Amino acid sequence: INHPMDLFTINSKLKNDKYTSIKDFEKDMHLIFHNCYTYNDRGSEIYNLGEELESVFNKIWVEKVIFQVGQKEKLKRVRDTDDSSTGKL
C-alpha cells in the first residue's frame, strides 16, 4: 500500500482541522476503500465488510451533498427575494 489511510487518521485530521476542503475528506475515505480492496482478497470477510462500509458511506454522502445543495438553493432564493423586495439588483 503506497498511501495508507485509516479511520483513526481521518478522525484525527477532522479533530485537528487538517482538512482544507470536503473533497479532501471524501478522497481519504475512498482511499481507505481502495486500500482495502488492494490488500484483501475478493470475497474475504474484510473485503466484503469494506464493500458494505463503502456502500453506506456513499449513500450517506450523496444524501448530505443533496441536502447541502438544497440548503444553498434555499439561501439563494431568500437572498434573491430580499434583494428584489428592497429594489436591489
PDB file of N, CA and C in Angstrom:
ATOM      1  N   ILE A   1       0.860  -1.180   0.000  1.00  0.00           N
ATOM      2  CA  ILE A   1       0.000   0.000   0.000  1.00  0.00           C
ATOM      3  C   ILE A   1       0.902   1.238   0.000  1.00  0.00           C
ATOM      4  N   ASN A   2       0.807   1.996  -1.059  1.00  0.00           N
ATOM      5  CA  ASN A   2       1.657   3.181  -1.197  1.00  0.00           C
ATOM      6  C   ASN A   2       1.184   4.365  -0.365  1.00  0.00           C
ATOM      7  N   HIS A   3      -0.117   4.470  -0.184  1.00  0.00           N
ATOM      8  CA  HIS A   3      -0.684   5.601   0.547  1.00  0.00           C
ATOM      9  C   HIS A   3      -1.660   5.067   1.600  1.00  0.00           C
ATOM     10  N   PRO A   4      -1.154   4.704   2.758  1.00  0.00           N
ATOM     11  CA  PRO A   4      -2.047   4.162   3.796  1.00  0.00           C
ATOM     12  C   PRO A   4      -3.022   5.222   4.316  1.00  0.00           C
ATOM     13  N   MET A   5      -4.203   4.755   4.699  1.00  0.00           N
ATOM     14  CA  MET A   5      -5.199   5.640   5.293  1.00  0.00           C
ATOM     15  C   MET A   5      -6.112   4.770   6.141  1.00  0.00           C
ATOM     16  N   ASP A   6      -6.570   5.337   7.262  1.00  0.00           N
ATOM     17  CA  ASP A   6      -7.463   4.607   8.154  1.00  0.00           C
ATOM     18  C   ASP A   6      -8.406   5.597   8.825  1.00  0.00           C
ATOM     19  N   LEU A   7      -9.449   5.053   9.460  1.00  0.00           N
ATOM     20  CA  LEU A   7     -10.457   5.903  10.096  1.00  0.00           C
ATOM     21  C   LEU A   7      -9.887   6.710  11.264  1.00  0.00           C
ATOM     22  N   PHE A   8      -8.933   6.144  11.976  1.00  0.00           N
ATOM     23  CA  PHE A   8      -8.308   6.871  13.084  1.00  0.00           C
ATOM     24  C   PHE A   8      -7.617   8.140  12.563  1.00  0.00           C
ATOM     25  N   THR A   9      -6.913   8.008  11.449  1.00  0.00           N
ATOM     26  CA  THR A   9      -6.218   9.154  10.860  1.00  0.00           C
ATOM     27  C   THR A   9      -7.218  10.205  10.393  1.00  0.00           C
ATOM     28  N   ILE A  10      -8.297   9.763   9.757  1.00  0.00           N
ATOM     29  CA  ILE A  10      -9.332  10.694   9.314  1.00  0.00           C
ATOM     30  C   ILE A  10      -9.939  11.417  10.511  1.00  0.00           C
ATOM     31  N   ASN A  11     -10.248  10.677  11.558  1.00  0.00           N
ATOM     32  CA  ASN A  11     -10.809  11.270  12.761  1.00  0.00           C
ATOM     33  C   ASN A  11      -9.858  12.313  13.353  1.00  0.00           C
ATOM     34  N   SER A  12      -8.585  11.977  13.398  1.00  0.00           N
ATOM     35  CA  SER A  12      -7.583  12.897  13.924  1.00  0.00           C
ATOM     36  C   SER A  12      -7.505  14.161  13.062  1.00  0.00           C
ATOM     37  N   LYS A  13      -7.535  13.988  11.748  1.00  0.00           N
ATOM     38  CA  LYS A  13      -7.491  15.136  10.845  1.00  0.00           C
ATOM     39  C   LYS A  13      -8.726  16.022  11.024  1.00  0.00           C
ATOM     40  N   LEU A  14      -9.872  15.405  11.250  1.00  0.00           N
ATOM     41  CA  LEU A  14     -11.098  16.176  11.491  1.00  0.00           C
ATOM     42  C   LEU A  14     -10.995  16.969  12.789  1.00  0.00           C
ATOM     43  N   LYS A  15     -10.558  16.303  13.854  1.00  0.00           N
ATOM     44  CA  LYS A  15     -10.451  16.965  15.157  1.00  0.00           C
ATOM     45  C   LYS A  15      -9.460  18.118  15.144  1.00  0.00           C
ATOM     46  N   ASN A  16      -8.424  17.993  14.329  1.00  0.00           N
ATOM     47  CA  ASN A  16      -7.361  18.999  14.293  1.00  0.00           C
ATOM     48  C   ASN A  16      -7.475  19.959  13.102  1.00  0.00           C
ATOM     49  N   ASP A  17      -8.650  19.980  12.488  1.00  0.00           N
ATOM     50  CA  ASP A  17      -8.913  20.888  11.359  1.00  0.00           C
ATOM     51  C   ASP A  17      -7.845  20.813  10.265  1.00  0.00           C
ATOM     52  N   LYS A  18      -7.470  19.606   9.908  1.00  0.00           N
ATOM     53  CA  LYS A  18      -6.434  19.419   8.894  1.00  0.00           C
ATOM     54  C   LYS A  18      -7.000  19.383   7.471  1.00  0.00           C
ATOM     55  N   TYR A  19      -8.304  19.191   7.344  1.00  0.00           N
ATOM     56  CA  TYR A  19      -8.899  19.168   6.005  1.00  0.00           C
ATOM     57  C   TYR A  19      -9.163  20.590   5.543  1.00  0.00           C
ATOM     58  N   THR A  20      -8.704  20.903   4.333  1.00  0.00           N
ATOM     59  CA  THR A  20      -8.928  22.230   3.779  1.00  0.00           C
ATOM     60  C   THR A  20     -10.172  22.264   2.903  1.00  0.00           C
ATOM     61  N   SER A  21     -10.683  21.076   2.557  1.00  0.00           N
ATOM     62  CA  SER A  21     -11.910  21.012   1.762  1.00  0.00           C
ATOM     63  C   SER A  21     -12.625  19.695   2.047  1.00  0.00           C
ATOM     64  N   ILE A  22     -13.887  19.701   1.749  1.00  0.00           N
ATOM     65  CA  ILE A  22     -14.698  18.499   1.924  1.00  0.00           C
ATOM     66  C   ILE A  22     -14.256  17.419   0.932  1.00  0.00           C
ATOM     67  N   LYS A  23     -13.728  17.841  -0.199  1.00  0.00           N
ATOM     68  CA  LYS A  23     -13.226  16.897  -1.209  1.00  0.00           C
ATOM     69  C   LYS A  23     -12.032  16.117  -0.666  1.00  0.00           C
ATOM     70  N   ASP A  24     -11.195  16.755   0.140  1.00  0.00           N
ATOM     71  CA  ASP A  24     -10.046  16.062   0.732  1.00  0.00           C
ATOM     72  C   ASP A  24     -10.510  14.951   1.677  1.00  0.00           C
ATOM     73  N   PHE A  25     -11.549  15.246   2.448  1.00  0.00           N
ATOM     74  CA  PHE A  25     -12.121  14.226   3.333  1.00  0.00           C
ATOM     75  C   PHE A  25     -12.668  13.057   2.508  1.00  0.00           C
ATOM     76  N   GLU A  26     -13.432  13.379   1.484  1.00  0.00           N
ATOM     77  CA  GLU A  26     -14.008  12.342   0.621  1.00  0.00           C
ATOM     78  C   GLU A  26     -12.902  11.498  -0.029  1.00  0.00           C
ATOM     79  N   LYS A  27     -11.855  12.157  -0.455  1.00  0.00           N
ATOM     80  CA  LYS A  27     -10.727  11.457  -1.090  1.00  0.00           C
ATOM     81  C   LYS A  27     -10.086  10.464  -0.116  1.00  0.00           C
ATOM     82  N   ASP A  28      -9.892  10.870   1.131  1.00  0.00           N
ATOM     83  CA  ASP A  28      -9.317   9.969   2.139  1.00  0.00           C
ATOM     84  C   ASP A  28     -10.229   8.773   2.404  1.00  0.00           C
ATOM     85  N   MET A  29     -11.538   9.016   2.446  1.00  0.00           N
ATOM     86  CA  MET A  29     -12.468   7.903   2.649  1.00  0.00           C
ATOM     87  C   MET A  29     -12.357   6.898   1.506  1.00  0.00           C
ATOM     88  N   HIS A  30     -12.327   7.392   0.297  1.00  0.00           N
ATOM     89  CA  HIS A  30     -12.226   6.482  -0.854  1.00  0.00           C
ATOM     90  C   HIS A  30     -10.873   5.776  -0.894  1.00  0.00           C
ATOM     91  N   LEU A  31      -9.853   6.421  -0.372  1.00  0.00           N
ATOM     92  CA  LEU A  31      -8.539   5.785  -0.286  1.00  0.00           C
ATOM     93  C   LEU A  31      -8.585   4.572   0.645  1.00  0.00           C
ATOM     94  N   ILE A  32      -9.321   4.688   1.741  1.00  0.00           N
ATOM     95  CA  ILE A  32      -9.489   3.546   2.648  1.00  0.00           C
ATOM     96  C   ILE A  32     -10.077   2.366   1.891  1.00  0.00           C
ATOM     97  N   PHE A  33     -11.136   2.612   1.129  1.00  0.00           N
ATOM     98  CA  PHE A  33     -11.793   1.527   0.398  1.00  0.00           C
ATOM     99  C   PHE A  33     -10.875   0.939  -0.665  1.00  0.00           C
ATOM    100  N   HIS A  34     -10.176   1.805  -1.383  1.00  0.00           N
ATOM    101  CA  HIS A  34      -9.235   1.333  -2.410  1.00  0.00           C
ATOM    102  C   HIS A  34      -8.161   0.439  -1.782  1.00  0.00           C
ATOM    103  N   ASN A  35      -7.613   0.887  -0.666  1.00  0.00           N
ATOM    104  CA  ASN A  35      -6.580   0.097   0.012  1.00  0.00           C
ATOM    105  C   ASN A  35      -7.138  -1.227   0.511  1.00  0.00           C
ATOM    106  N   CYS A  36      -8.355  -1.201   1.007  1.00  0.00           N
ATOM    107  CA  CYS A  36      -8.999  -2.424   1.492  1.00  0.00           C
ATOM    108  C   CYS A  36      -9.086  -3.456   0.366  1.00  0.00           C
ATOM    109  N   TYR A  37      -9.512  -3.012  -0.815  1.00  0.00           N
ATOM    110  CA  TYR A  37      -9.676  -3.940  -1.941  1.00  0.00           C
ATOM    111  C   TYR A  37      -8.335  -4.384  -2.507  1.00  0.00           C
ATOM    112  N   THR A  38      -7.327  -3.538  -2.386  1.00  0.00           N
ATOM    113  CA  THR A  38      -5.993  -3.891  -2.863  1.00  0.00           C
ATOM    114  C   THR A  38      -5.343  -4.933  -1.950  1.00  0.00           C
ATOM    115  N   TYR A  39      -5.485  -4.748  -0.657  1.00  0.00           N
ATOM    116  CA  TYR A  39      -4.779  -5.576   0.329  1.00  0.00           C
ATOM    117  C   TYR A  39      -5.484  -6.895   0.613  1.00  0.00           C
ATOM    118  N   ASN A  40      -6.808  -6.915   0.558  1.00  0.00           N
ATOM    119  CA  ASN A  40      -7.575  -8.106   0.936  1.00  0.00           C
ATOM    120  C   ASN A  40      -8.109  -8.836  -0.293  1.00  0.00           C
ATOM    121  N   ASP A  41      -8.214 -10.138  -0.184  1.00  0.00           N
ATOM    122  CA  ASP A  41      -8.711 -10.955  -1.288  1.00  0.00           C
ATOM    123  C   ASP A  41     -10.198 -10.737  -1.490  1.00  0.00           C
ATOM    124  N   ARG A  42     -10.585 -10.660  -2.761  1.00  0.00           N
ATOM    125  CA  ARG A  42     -12.007 -10.548  -3.102  1.00  0.00           C
ATOM    126  C   ARG A  42     -12.751 -11.722  -2.463  1.00  0.00           C
ATOM    127  N   GLY A  43     -13.859 -11.436  -1.835  1.00  0.00           N
ATOM    128  CA  GLY A  43     -14.645 -12.479  -1.189  1.00  0.00           C
ATOM    129  C   GLY A  43     -14.280 -12.726   0.262  1.00  0.00           C
ATOM    130  N   SER A  44     -13.159 -12.155   0.713  1.00  0.00           N
ATOM    131  CA  SER A  44     -12.780 -12.329   2.120  1.00  0.00           C
ATOM    132  C   SER A  44     -13.724 -11.492   2.985  1.00  0.00           C
ATOM    133  N   GLU A  45     -13.767 -11.812   4.267  1.00  0.00           N
ATOM    134  CA  GLU A  45     -14.658 -11.096   5.175  1.00  0.00           C
ATOM    135  C   GLU A  45     -14.337  -9.599   5.211  1.00  0.00           C
ATOM    136  N   ILE A  46     -13.058  -9.261   5.274  1.00  0.00           N
ATOM    137  CA  ILE A  46     -12.666  -7.849   5.342  1.00  0.00           C
ATOM    138  C   ILE A  46     -13.025  -7.130   4.041  1.00  0.00           C
ATOM    139  N   TYR A  47     -12.785  -7.757   2.915  1.00  0.00           N
ATOM    140  CA  TYR A  47     -13.131  -7.175   1.614  1.00  0.00           C
ATOM    141  C   TYR A  47     -14.629  -6.891   1.562  1.00  0.00           C
ATOM    142  N   ASN A  48     -15.431  -7.880   1.968  1.00  0.00           N
ATOM    143  CA  ASN A  48     -16.889  -7.732   1.952  1.00  0.00           C
ATOM    144  C   ASN A  48     -17.361  -6.647   2.912  1.00  0.00           C
ATOM    145  N   LEU A  49     -16.737  -6.573   4.094  1.00  0.00           N
ATOM    146  CA  LEU A  49     -17.086  -5.511   5.038  1.00  0.00           C
ATOM    147  C   LEU A  49     -16.710  -4.135   4.483  1.00  0.00           C
ATOM    148  N   GLY A  50     -15.601  -4.088   3.766  1.00  0.00           N
ATOM    149  CA  GLY A  50     -15.203  -2.837   3.105  1.00  0.00           C
ATOM    150  C   GLY A  50     -16.248  -2.395   2.093  1.00  0.00           C
ATOM    151  N   GLU A  51     -16.771  -3.345   1.333  1.00  0.00           N
ATOM    152  CA  GLU A  51     -17.814  -3.018   0.361  1.00  0.00           C
ATOM    153  C   GLU A  51     -19.083  -2.515   1.052  1.00  0.00           C
ATOM    154  N   GLU A  52     -19.428  -3.150   2.160  1.00  0.00           N
ATOM    155  CA  GLU A  52     -20.617  -2.711   2.910  1.00  0.00           C
ATOM    156  C   GLU A  52     -20.431  -1.301   3.446  1.00  0.00           C
ATOM    157  N   LEU A  53     -19.269  -1.050   4.038  1.00  0.00           N
ATOM    158  CA  LEU A  53     -18.993   0.281   4.580  1.00  0.00           C
ATOM    159  C   LEU A  53     -18.982   1.321   3.468  1.00  0.00           C
ATOM    160  N   GLU A  54     -18.386   0.989   2.346  1.00  0.00           N
ATOM    161  CA  GLU A  54     -18.351   1.934   1.225  1.00  0.00           C
ATOM    162  C   GLU A  54     -19.767   2.237   0.733  1.00  0.00           C
ATOM    163  N   SER A  55     -20.597   1.233   0.663  1.00  0.00           N
ATOM    164  CA  SER A  55     -21.975   1.414   0.220  1.00  0.00           C
ATOM    165  C   SER A  55     -22.736   2.355   1.166  1.00  0.00           C
ATOM    166  N   VAL A  56     -22.578   2.146   2.464  1.00  0.00           N
ATOM    167  CA  VAL A  56     -23.233   3.011   3.455  1.00  0.00           C
ATOM    168  C   VAL A  56     -22.673   4.423   3.361  1.00  0.00           C
ATOM    169  N   PHE A  57     -21.359   4.540   3.266  1.00  0.00           N
ATOM    170  CA  PHE A  57     -20.739   5.859   3.154  1.00  0.00           C
ATOM    171  C   PHE A  57     -21.275   6.602   1.932  1.00  0.00           C
ATOM    172  N   ASN A  58     -21.292   5.928   0.776  1.00  0.00           N
ATOM    173  CA  ASN A  58     -21.756   6.577  -0.457  1.00  0.00           C
ATOM    174  C   ASN A  58     -23.208   7.029  -0.342  1.00  0.00           C
ATOM    175  N   LYS A  59     -24.039   6.219   0.269  1.00  0.00           N
ATOM    176  CA  LYS A  59     -25.453   6.573   0.437  1.00  0.00           C
ATOM    177  C   LYS A  59     -25.587   7.821   1.307  1.00  0.00           C
ATOM    178  N   ILE A  60     -24.919   7.826   2.436  1.00  0.00           N
ATOM    179  CA  ILE A  60     -24.985   8.975   3.348  1.00  0.00           C
ATOM    180  C   ILE A  60     -24.361  10.204   2.696  1.00  0.00           C
ATOM    181  N   TRP A  61     -23.247  10.013   2.012  1.00  0.00           N
ATOM    182  CA  TRP A  61     -22.540  11.122   1.377  1.00  0.00           C
ATOM    183  C   TRP A  61     -23.432  11.808   0.343  1.00  0.00           C
ATOM    184  N   VAL A  62     -24.083  11.016  -0.489  1.00  0.00           N
ATOM    185  CA  VAL A  62     -24.966  11.575  -1.519  1.00  0.00           C
ATOM    186  C   VAL A  62     -26.111  12.335  -0.862  1.00  0.00           C
ATOM    187  N   GLU A  63     -26.688  11.774   0.197  1.00  0.00           N
ATOM    188  CA  GLU A  63     -27.782  12.453   0.902  1.00  0.00           C
ATOM    189  C   GLU A  63     -27.308  13.790   1.463  1.00  0.00           C
ATOM    190  N   LYS A  64     -26.118  13.833   2.032  1.00  0.00           N
ATOM    191  CA  LYS A  64     -25.582  15.075   2.606  1.00  0.00           C
ATOM    192  C   LYS A  64     -25.311  16.103   1.513  1.00  0.00           C
ATOM    193  N   VAL A  65     -24.769  15.668   0.389  1.00  0.00           N
ATOM    194  CA  VAL A  65     -24.467  16.583  -0.712  1.00  0.00           C
ATOM    195  C   VAL A  65     -25.767  17.153  -1.277  1.00  0.00           C
ATOM    196  N   ILE A  66     -26.767  16.302  -1.465  1.00  0.00           N
ATOM    197  CA  ILE A  66     -28.058  16.769  -1.964  1.00  0.00           C
ATOM    198  C   ILE A  66     -28.667  17.762  -0.977  1.00  0.00           C
ATOM    199  N   PHE A  67     -28.579  17.472   0.326  1.00  0.00           N
ATOM    200  CA  PHE A  67     -29.099  18.379   1.347  1.00  0.00           C
ATOM    201  C   PHE A  67     -28.388  19.725   1.284  1.00  0.00           C
ATOM    202  N   GLN A  68     -27.049  19.692   1.181  1.00  0.00           N
ATOM    203  CA  GLN A  68     -26.284  20.941   1.144  1.00  0.00           C
ATOM    204  C   GLN A  68     -26.638  21.768  -0.075  1.00  0.00           C
ATOM    205  N   VAL A  69     -26.781  21.123  -1.233  1.00  0.00           N
ATOM    206  CA  VAL A  69     -27.149  21.841  -2.455  1.00  0.00           C
ATOM    207  C   VAL A  69     -28.524  22.467  -2.271  1.00  0.00           C
ATOM    208  N   GLY A  70     -29.451  21.714  -1.678  1.00  0.00           N
ATOM    209  CA  GLY A  70     -30.787  22.240  -1.410  1.00  0.00           C
ATOM    210  C   GLY A  70     -30.754  23.435  -0.483  1.00  0.00           C
ATOM    211  N   GLN A  71     -29.923  23.356   0.565  1.00  0.00           N
ATOM    212  CA  GLN A  71     -29.804  24.476   1.517  1.00  0.00           C
ATOM    213  C   GLN A  71     -29.234  25.711   0.821  1.00  0.00           C
ATOM    214  N   LYS A  72     -28.246  25.516  -0.044  1.00  0.00           N
ATOM    215  CA  LYS A  72     -27.653  26.647  -0.765  1.00  0.00           C
ATOM    216  C   LYS A  72     -28.682  27.280  -1.691  1.00  0.00           C
ATOM    217  N   GLU A  73     -29.497  26.443  -2.353  1.00  0.00           N
ATOM    218  CA  GLU A  73     -30.531  26.976  -3.238  1.00  0.00           C
ATOM    219  C   GLU A  73     -31.570  27.763  -2.444  1.00  0.00           C
ATOM    220  N   LYS A  74     -31.954  27.239  -1.257  1.00  0.00           N
ATOM    221  CA  LYS A  74     -32.897  27.967  -0.405  1.00  0.00           C
ATOM    222  C   LYS A  74     -32.329  29.326  -0.024  1.00  0.00           C
ATOM    223  N   LEU A  75     -31.064  29.343   0.381  1.00  0.00           N
ATOM    224  CA  LEU A  75     -30.408  30.583   0.777  1.00  0.00           C
ATOM    225  C   LEU A  75     -30.376  31.561  -0.394  1.00  0.00           C
ATOM    226  N   LYS A  76     -30.061  31.046  -1.580  1.00  0.00           N
ATOM    227  CA  LYS A  76     -30.015  31.895  -2.765  1.00  0.00           C
ATOM    228  C   LYS A  76     -31.395  32.487  -3.041  1.00  0.00           C
ATOM    229  N   ARG A  77     -32.442  31.663  -2.939  1.00  0.00           N
ATOM    230  CA  ARG A  77     -33.795  32.167  -3.176  1.00  0.00           C
ATOM    231  C   ARG A  77     -34.159  33.231  -2.144  1.00  0.00           C
ATOM    232  N   VAL A  78     -33.768  33.019  -0.899  1.00  0.00           N
ATOM    233  CA  VAL A  78     -34.056  34.009   0.145  1.00  0.00           C
ATOM    234  C   VAL A  78     -33.331  35.305  -0.158  1.00  0.00           C
ATOM    235  N   ARG A  79     -32.061  35.198  -0.533  1.00  0.00           N
ATOM    236  CA  ARG A  79     -31.296  36.412  -0.868  1.00  0.00           C
ATOM    237  C   ARG A  79     -31.906  37.111  -2.073  1.00  0.00           C
ATOM    238  N   ASP A  80     -32.276  36.344  -3.106  1.00  0.00           N
ATOM    239  CA  ASP A  80     -32.880  36.934  -4.300  1.00  0.00           C
ATOM    240  C   ASP A  80     -34.187  37.635  -3.960  1.00  0.00           C
ATOM    241  N   THR A  81     -34.979  37.003  -3.101  1.00  0.00           N
ATOM    242  CA  THR A  81     -36.251  37.592  -2.664  1.00  0.00           C
ATOM    243  C   THR A  81     -35.998  38.865  -1.873  1.00  0.00           C
ATOM    244  N   ASP A  82     -35.022  38.834  -0.969  1.00  0.00           N
ATOM    245  CA  ASP A  82     -34.687  40.017  -0.167  1.00  0.00           C
ATOM    246  C   ASP A  82     -34.228  41.159  -1.067  1.00  0.00           C
ATOM    247  N   ASP A  83     -33.376  40.849  -2.046  1.00  0.00           N
ATOM    248  CA  ASP A  83     -32.868  41.873  -2.944  1.00  0.00           C
ATOM    249  C   ASP A  83     -33.979  42.475  -3.774  1.00  0.00           C
ATOM    250  N   SER A  84     -34.921  41.664  -4.236  1.00  0.00           N
ATOM    251  CA  SER A  84     -35.994  42.193  -5.074  1.00  0.00           C
ATOM    252  C   SER A  84     -36.976  43.016  -4.249  1.00  0.00           C
ATOM    253  N   SER A  85     -37.140  42.672  -2.984  1.00  0.00           N
ATOM    254  CA  SER A  85     -38.075  43.424  -2.135  1.00  0.00           C
ATOM    255  C   SER A  85     -37.505  44.789  -1.732  1.00  0.00           C
ATOM    256  N   THR A  86     -36.183  44.912  -1.741  1.00  0.00           N
ATOM    257  CA  THR A  86     -35.565  46.180  -1.376  1.00  0.00           C
ATOM    258  C   THR A  86     -35.221  47.018  -2.600  1.00  0.00           C
ATOM    259  N   GLY A  87     -35.478  46.442  -3.783  1.00  0.00           N
ATOM    260  CA  GLY A  87     -35.169  47.180  -5.001  1.00  0.00           C
ATOM    261  C   GLY A  87     -33.744  47.016  -5.462  1.00  0.00           C
ATOM    262  N   LYS A  88     -32.948  46.208  -4.744  1.00  0.00           N
ATOM    263  CA  LYS A  88     -31.559  45.981  -5.157  1.00  0.00           C
ATOM    264  C   LYS A  88     -31.514  44.939  -6.248  1.00  0.00           C
ATOM    265  N   LEU A  89     -30.533  45.028  -7.111  1.00  0.00           N
ATOM    266  CA  LEU A  89     -30.314  44.036  -8.174  1.00  0.00           C
ATOM    267  C   LEU A  89     -29.155  43.161  -7.854  1.00  0.00           C
TER     268      LEU A  89
END
